[in-house]
Short mmCIF file of C-alpha atoms in Angstrom, two decimals:
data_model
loop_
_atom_site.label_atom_id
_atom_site.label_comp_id
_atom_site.label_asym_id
_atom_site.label_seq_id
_atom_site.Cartn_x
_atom_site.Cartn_y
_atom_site.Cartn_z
CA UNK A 1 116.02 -52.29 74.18
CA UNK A 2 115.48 -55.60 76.16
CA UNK A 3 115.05 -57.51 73.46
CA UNK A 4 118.31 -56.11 71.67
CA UNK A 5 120.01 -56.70 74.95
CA UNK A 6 119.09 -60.65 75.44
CA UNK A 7 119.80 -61.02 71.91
CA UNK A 8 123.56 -60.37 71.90
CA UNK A 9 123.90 -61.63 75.39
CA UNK A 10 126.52 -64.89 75.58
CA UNK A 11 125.07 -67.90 77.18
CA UNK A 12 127.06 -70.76 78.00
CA UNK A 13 124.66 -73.60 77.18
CA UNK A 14 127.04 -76.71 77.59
CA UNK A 15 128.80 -75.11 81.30
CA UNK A 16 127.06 -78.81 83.03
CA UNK A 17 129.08 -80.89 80.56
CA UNK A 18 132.24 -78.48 81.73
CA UNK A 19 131.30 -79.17 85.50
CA UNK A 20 130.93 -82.97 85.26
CA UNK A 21 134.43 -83.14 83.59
CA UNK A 22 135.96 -81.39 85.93
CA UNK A 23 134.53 -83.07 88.89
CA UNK A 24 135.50 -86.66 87.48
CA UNK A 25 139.25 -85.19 87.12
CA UNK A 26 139.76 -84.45 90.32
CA UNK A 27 137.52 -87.48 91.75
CA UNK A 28 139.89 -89.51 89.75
CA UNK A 29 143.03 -87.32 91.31
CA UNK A 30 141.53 -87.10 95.16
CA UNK A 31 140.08 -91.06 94.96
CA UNK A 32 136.53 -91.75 95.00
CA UNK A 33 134.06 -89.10 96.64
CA UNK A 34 131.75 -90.05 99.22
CA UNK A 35 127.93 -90.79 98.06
CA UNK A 36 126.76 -87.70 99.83
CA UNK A 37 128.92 -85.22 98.38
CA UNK A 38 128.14 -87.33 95.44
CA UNK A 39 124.40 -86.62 95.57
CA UNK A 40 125.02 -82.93 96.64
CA UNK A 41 126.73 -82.80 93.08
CA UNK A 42 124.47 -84.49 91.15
CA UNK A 43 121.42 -82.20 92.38
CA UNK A 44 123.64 -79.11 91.54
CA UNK A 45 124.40 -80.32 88.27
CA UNK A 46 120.32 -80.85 87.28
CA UNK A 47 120.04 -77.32 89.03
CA UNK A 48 122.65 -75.93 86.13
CA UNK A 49 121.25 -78.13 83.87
CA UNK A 50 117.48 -76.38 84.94
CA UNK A 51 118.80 -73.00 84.75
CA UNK A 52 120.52 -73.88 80.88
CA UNK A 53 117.06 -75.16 79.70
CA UNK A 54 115.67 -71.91 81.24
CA UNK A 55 117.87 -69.71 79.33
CA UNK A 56 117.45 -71.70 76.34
CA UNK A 57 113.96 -70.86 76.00
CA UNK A 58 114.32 -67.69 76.82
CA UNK A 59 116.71 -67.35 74.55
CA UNK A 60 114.44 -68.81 71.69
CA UNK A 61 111.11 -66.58 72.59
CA UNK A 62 112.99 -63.41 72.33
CA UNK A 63 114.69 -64.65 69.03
CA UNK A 64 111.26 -65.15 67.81
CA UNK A 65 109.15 -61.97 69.09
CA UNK A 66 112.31 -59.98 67.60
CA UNK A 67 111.48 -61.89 64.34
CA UNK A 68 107.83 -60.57 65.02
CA UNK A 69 108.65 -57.18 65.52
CA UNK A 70 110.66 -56.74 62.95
CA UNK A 71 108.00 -58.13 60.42
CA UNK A 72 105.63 -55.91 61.85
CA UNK A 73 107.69 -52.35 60.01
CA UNK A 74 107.72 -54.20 57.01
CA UNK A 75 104.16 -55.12 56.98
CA UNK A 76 103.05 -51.48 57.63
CA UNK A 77 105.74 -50.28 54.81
CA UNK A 78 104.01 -53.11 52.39
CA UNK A 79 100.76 -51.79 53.10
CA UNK A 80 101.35 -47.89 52.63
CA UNK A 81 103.28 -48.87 49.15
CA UNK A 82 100.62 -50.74 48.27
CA UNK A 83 98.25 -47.22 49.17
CA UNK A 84 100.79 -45.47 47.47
CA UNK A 85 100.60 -47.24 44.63
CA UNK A 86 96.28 -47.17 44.65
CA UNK A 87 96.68 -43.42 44.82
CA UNK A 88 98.87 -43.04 41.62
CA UNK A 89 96.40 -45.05 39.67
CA UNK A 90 93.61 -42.58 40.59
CA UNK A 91 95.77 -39.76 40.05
CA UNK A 92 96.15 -40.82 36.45
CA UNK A 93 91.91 -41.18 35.92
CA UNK A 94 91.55 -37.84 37.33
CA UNK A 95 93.84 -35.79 35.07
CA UNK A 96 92.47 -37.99 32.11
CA UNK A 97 89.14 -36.74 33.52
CA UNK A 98 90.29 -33.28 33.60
CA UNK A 99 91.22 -33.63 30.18
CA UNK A 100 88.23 -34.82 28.42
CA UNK A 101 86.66 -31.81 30.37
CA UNK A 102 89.07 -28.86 29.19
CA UNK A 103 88.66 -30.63 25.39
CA UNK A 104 85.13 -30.75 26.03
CA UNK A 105 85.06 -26.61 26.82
CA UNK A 106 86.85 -26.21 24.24
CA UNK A 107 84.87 -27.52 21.63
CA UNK A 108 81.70 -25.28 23.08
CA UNK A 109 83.60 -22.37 23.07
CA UNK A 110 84.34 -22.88 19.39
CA UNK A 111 81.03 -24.02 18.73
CA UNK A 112 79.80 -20.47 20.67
CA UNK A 113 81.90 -18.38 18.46
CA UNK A 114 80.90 -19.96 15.08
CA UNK A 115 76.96 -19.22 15.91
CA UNK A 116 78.06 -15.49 17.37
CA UNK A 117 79.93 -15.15 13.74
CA UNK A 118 76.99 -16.44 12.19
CA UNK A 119 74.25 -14.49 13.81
CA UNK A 120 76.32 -11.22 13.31
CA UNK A 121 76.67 -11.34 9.45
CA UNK A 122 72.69 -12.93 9.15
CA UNK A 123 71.29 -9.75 10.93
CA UNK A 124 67.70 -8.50 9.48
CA UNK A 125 68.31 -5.37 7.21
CA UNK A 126 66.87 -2.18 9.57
CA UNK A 127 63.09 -1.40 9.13
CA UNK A 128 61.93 1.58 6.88
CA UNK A 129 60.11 3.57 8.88
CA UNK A 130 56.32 3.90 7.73
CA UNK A 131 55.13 6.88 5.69
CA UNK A 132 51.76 8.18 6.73
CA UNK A 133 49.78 8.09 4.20
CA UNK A 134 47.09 10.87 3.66
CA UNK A 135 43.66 10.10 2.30
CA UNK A 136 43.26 11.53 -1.05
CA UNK A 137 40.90 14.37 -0.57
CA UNK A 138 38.42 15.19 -3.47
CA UNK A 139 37.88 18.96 -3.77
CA UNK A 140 34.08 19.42 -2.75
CA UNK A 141 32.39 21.39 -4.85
CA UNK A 142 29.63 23.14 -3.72
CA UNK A 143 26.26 22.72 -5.59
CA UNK A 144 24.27 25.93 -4.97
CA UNK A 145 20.33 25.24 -5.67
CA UNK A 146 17.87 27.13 -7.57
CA UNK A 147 16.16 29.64 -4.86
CA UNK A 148 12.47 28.88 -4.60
CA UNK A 149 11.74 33.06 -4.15
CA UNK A 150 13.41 36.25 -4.48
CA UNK A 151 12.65 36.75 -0.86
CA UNK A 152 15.15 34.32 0.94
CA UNK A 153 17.41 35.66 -0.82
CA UNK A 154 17.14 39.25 0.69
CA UNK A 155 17.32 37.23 4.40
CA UNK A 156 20.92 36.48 4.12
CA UNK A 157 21.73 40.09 3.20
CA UNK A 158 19.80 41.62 6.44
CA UNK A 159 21.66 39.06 8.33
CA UNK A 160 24.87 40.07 7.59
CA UNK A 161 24.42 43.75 7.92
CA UNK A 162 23.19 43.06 11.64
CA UNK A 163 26.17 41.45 12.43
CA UNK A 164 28.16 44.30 11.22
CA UNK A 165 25.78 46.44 14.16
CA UNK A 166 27.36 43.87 16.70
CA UNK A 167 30.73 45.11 18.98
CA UNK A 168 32.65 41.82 19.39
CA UNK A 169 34.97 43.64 22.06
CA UNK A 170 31.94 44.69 24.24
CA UNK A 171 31.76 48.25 25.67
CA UNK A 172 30.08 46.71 28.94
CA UNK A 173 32.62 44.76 30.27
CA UNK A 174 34.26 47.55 32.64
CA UNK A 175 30.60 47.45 34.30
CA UNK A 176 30.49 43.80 34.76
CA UNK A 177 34.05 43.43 36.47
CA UNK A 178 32.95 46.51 38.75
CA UNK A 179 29.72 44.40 39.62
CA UNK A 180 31.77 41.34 40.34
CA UNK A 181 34.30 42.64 42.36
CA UNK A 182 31.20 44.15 44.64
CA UNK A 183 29.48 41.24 44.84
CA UNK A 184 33.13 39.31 45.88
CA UNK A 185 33.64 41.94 48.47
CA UNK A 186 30.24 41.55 49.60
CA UNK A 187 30.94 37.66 50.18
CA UNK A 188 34.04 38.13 52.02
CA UNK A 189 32.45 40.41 54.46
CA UNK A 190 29.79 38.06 54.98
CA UNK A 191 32.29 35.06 55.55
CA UNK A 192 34.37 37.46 58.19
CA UNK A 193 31.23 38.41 59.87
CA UNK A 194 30.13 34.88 61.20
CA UNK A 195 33.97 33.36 61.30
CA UNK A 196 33.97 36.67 64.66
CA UNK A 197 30.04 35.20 65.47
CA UNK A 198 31.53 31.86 65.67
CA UNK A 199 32.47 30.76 69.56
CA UNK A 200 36.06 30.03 69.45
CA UNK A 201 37.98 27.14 71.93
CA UNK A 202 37.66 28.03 75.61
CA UNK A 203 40.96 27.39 77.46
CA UNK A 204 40.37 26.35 80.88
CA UNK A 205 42.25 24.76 83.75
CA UNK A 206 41.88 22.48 86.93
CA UNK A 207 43.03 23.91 90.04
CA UNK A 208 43.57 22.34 93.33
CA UNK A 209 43.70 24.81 95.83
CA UNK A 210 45.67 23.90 99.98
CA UNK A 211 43.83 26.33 102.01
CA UNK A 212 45.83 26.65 105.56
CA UNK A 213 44.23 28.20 108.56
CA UNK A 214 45.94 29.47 110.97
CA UNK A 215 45.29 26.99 113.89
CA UNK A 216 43.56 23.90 115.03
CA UNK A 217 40.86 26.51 116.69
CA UNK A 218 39.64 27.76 113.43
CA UNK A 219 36.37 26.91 112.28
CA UNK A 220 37.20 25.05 108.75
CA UNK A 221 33.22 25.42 107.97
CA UNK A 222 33.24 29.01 107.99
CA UNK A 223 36.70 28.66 106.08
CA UNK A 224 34.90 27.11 103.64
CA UNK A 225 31.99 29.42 103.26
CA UNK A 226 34.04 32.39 102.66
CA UNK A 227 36.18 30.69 100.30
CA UNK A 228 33.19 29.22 97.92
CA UNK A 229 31.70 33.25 98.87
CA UNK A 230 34.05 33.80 95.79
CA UNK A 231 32.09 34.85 92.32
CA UNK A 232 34.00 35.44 89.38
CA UNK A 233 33.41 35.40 85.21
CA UNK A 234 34.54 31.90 84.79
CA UNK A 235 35.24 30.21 88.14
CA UNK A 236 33.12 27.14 88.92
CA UNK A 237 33.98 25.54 92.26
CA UNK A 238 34.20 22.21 92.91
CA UNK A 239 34.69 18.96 95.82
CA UNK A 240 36.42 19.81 98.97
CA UNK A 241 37.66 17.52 101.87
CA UNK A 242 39.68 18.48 105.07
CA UNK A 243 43.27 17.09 104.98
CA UNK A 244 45.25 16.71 108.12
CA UNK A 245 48.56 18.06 108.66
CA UNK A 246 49.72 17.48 112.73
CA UNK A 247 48.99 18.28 115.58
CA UNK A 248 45.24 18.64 115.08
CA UNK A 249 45.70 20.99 112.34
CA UNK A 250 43.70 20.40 109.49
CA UNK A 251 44.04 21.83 105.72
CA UNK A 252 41.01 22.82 103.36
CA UNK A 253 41.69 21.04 99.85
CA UNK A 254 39.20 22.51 97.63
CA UNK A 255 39.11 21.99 93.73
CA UNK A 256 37.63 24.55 91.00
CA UNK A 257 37.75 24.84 87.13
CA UNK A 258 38.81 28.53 85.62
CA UNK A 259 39.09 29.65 82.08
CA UNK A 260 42.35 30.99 81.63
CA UNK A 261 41.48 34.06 79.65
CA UNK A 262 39.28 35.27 82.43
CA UNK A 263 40.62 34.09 85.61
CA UNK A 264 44.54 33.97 87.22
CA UNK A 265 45.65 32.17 89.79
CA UNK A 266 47.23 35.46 91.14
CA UNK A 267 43.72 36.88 91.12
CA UNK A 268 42.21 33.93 92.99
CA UNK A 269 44.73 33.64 95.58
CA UNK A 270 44.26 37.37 96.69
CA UNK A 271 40.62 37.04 96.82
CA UNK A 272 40.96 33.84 99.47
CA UNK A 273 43.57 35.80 101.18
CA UNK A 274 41.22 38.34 102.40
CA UNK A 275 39.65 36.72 104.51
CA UNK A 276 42.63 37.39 107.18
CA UNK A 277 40.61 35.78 110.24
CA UNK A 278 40.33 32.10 108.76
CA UNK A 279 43.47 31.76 106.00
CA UNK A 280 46.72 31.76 106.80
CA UNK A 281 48.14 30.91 103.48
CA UNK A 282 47.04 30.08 100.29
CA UNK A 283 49.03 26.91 97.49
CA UNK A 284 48.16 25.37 94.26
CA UNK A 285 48.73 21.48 95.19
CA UNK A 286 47.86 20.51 91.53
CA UNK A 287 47.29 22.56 88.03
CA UNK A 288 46.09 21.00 85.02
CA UNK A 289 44.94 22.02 81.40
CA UNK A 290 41.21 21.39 80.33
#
C-alpha cells in the first residue's frame, strides 16, 4: 500500500527554478536586495533544491522495487506453468503405461481360456475298472492206492462207527456250569472275606484344648494331672504349656490326637469338666483333620 501510495503521489521536481524566478521579479520590482537576505535565499534555495534530489530518489527506488515486486507474481506463475506443464507430460506416460498393462491382461486371459478349452476336450477317456481274475482251478482227482491188506481196510469202518457212539451236544454240561458257578461263588466269598480283614483309613483329628481354672490360687500341676488322668479308645495326649491371661491367671493349653470314630469332642469336654475343683471351663482353641 506504500508503495502504491508514493507511486501516484505528484512531486513538483522543478518548484527551485519557480522560486528563483519569482524572487528575481520582485528583486527587479523592489530594487536590489541586500547580500544577507541574498545569502538567506540562496541557502533556502539549495535546501529545496536538497529536498527535490531527495524525493527524486525516492521516487526512483520505489519505481524500481514496484518493478521487482511485480516480477516476482509472474515469476512464481512461470514456474507453476512450467510444473503444470511437467505434470501433463507424465500424465500421458502413465495412461500409456496403463494401457500396455490392460492389453497385456488381456492377451493372458485369452491365452488362459484357449488352454482351459483345450484341456477340457483332450481329457483321458475314464478307466475300466479291473476284473479279478480267478485262477483256473483243475478238478483234483483223487488217486485212491491199492491197499497193502484187507485189514486197514476194516480200521476205517470201526472208526466211523465209534464216532457215531459220540454225543456232540454233551449230556454233562448242566454238571459243569453247576461246578463253575460253585467254584465262582466260592471266590467271591473269599475276596469279601479279606476286603472286611483288611484295616480300613483311620480318621483322626488334632485338638487343642484352653483349660481355665477357676483362679490364680489353683494349682495348674494338679490341673494337669487330672486332665492327662483321662483314658479313652483312641485319645493320645500330647505337649502342654501354661498361657497367661491377667491378672495372674494362667490357662492350661494342652494338645491331644483323637480318632473321630471313637472319640467326640462332646465326650472329652465332659470328662475334663469333672473335675469341678480345678476347671472352670473347658474350649477347643484349634481343630484340625489328620
Amino acid at each position: 500500500m506504500a508503495v502504491d501510495y508514493f507511486l501516484h503521489e505528484k512531486i513538483w521536481f522543478e518548484k527551485y527554478k519557480y522560486d528563483d524566478a519569482e524572487r528575481r521579479y520582485y528583486e527587479q520590482m523592489n530594487g536590489p536586495v541586500s547580500s544577507s537576505s541574498q545569502q538567506q535565499e540562496n541557502g533556502a534555495s539549495t535546501i529545496l533544491r536538497d529536498i527535490a534530489r531527495a524525493r527524486e530518489n525516492i521516487q526512483k527506488s520505489l519505481a524500481g522495487s514496484a518493478s521487482t515486486t511485480s516480477s516476482g507474481p509472474a515469476g512464481d506463475q512461470n514456474e507453476l506453468l512450467s510444473r503444470i506443464s511437467h505434470l501433463e507430460v507424465e500424465n500421458q506416460n502413465l495412461r500409456s503405461v496403463v494401457a500396455d498393462l490392460q492389453t497385456a491382461i488381456f492377451k493372458l486371459e485369452s491365452r488362459l481360456n484357449a488352454l482351459e478349452k483345450s484341456s477340457t476336450s483332450h481329457q483321458p477317456s475314464p478307466v475300466p475298472p479291473t476284473q479279478k481274475v480267478e485262477p483256473f482251478s483243475v478238478p483234483s482227482k483223487k488217486v485212491e492206492l491199492p491197499s497193502a491188506s484187507p485189514a486197514k481196510k476194516t480200521e476205517p469202518a470201526a472208526a466211523e462207527e465209534d464216532d457215531d457212539d459220540i454225543d456232540l451236544f454233551g449230556s454233562d454240561d448242566e454238571e459243569e456250569d453247576q461246578e463253575a458257578a460253585k467254584v465262582r461263588e466260592e471266590r467271591l466269598r473269599q475276596y469279601a472275606e479279606k476286603k472286611a480283614k483288611k484295616p480300613g483309613l483311620i480318621a483322626k483329628s488334632s485338638i487343642l484344648l484352653d483349660v481355665k481354672p477357676w483362679d490364680d490360687e489353683t494349682d495348674m500341676a494338679k490341673m494337669e494331672e487330672c486332665v492327662r488322668s483321662i483314658h479313652m479308645d483312641g485319645l493320645v495326649w500330647g505337649a502342654s504349656k501354661l498361657v497367661p491371661v491377667g491378672y495372674g491367671i494362667k490357662k492350661l493349653q494342652i494338645q491331644c490326637v483323637v480318632e473321630d470314630d471313637k472319640v467326640g469332642t462332646d465326650i472329652l469336654e465332659e470328662e475334663i469338666t469333672k473335675f469341678e475343683d480345678y476347671v472352670q471351663s473347658v474350649d477347643i482353641a484349634a481343630f484340625n483333620k489328620i
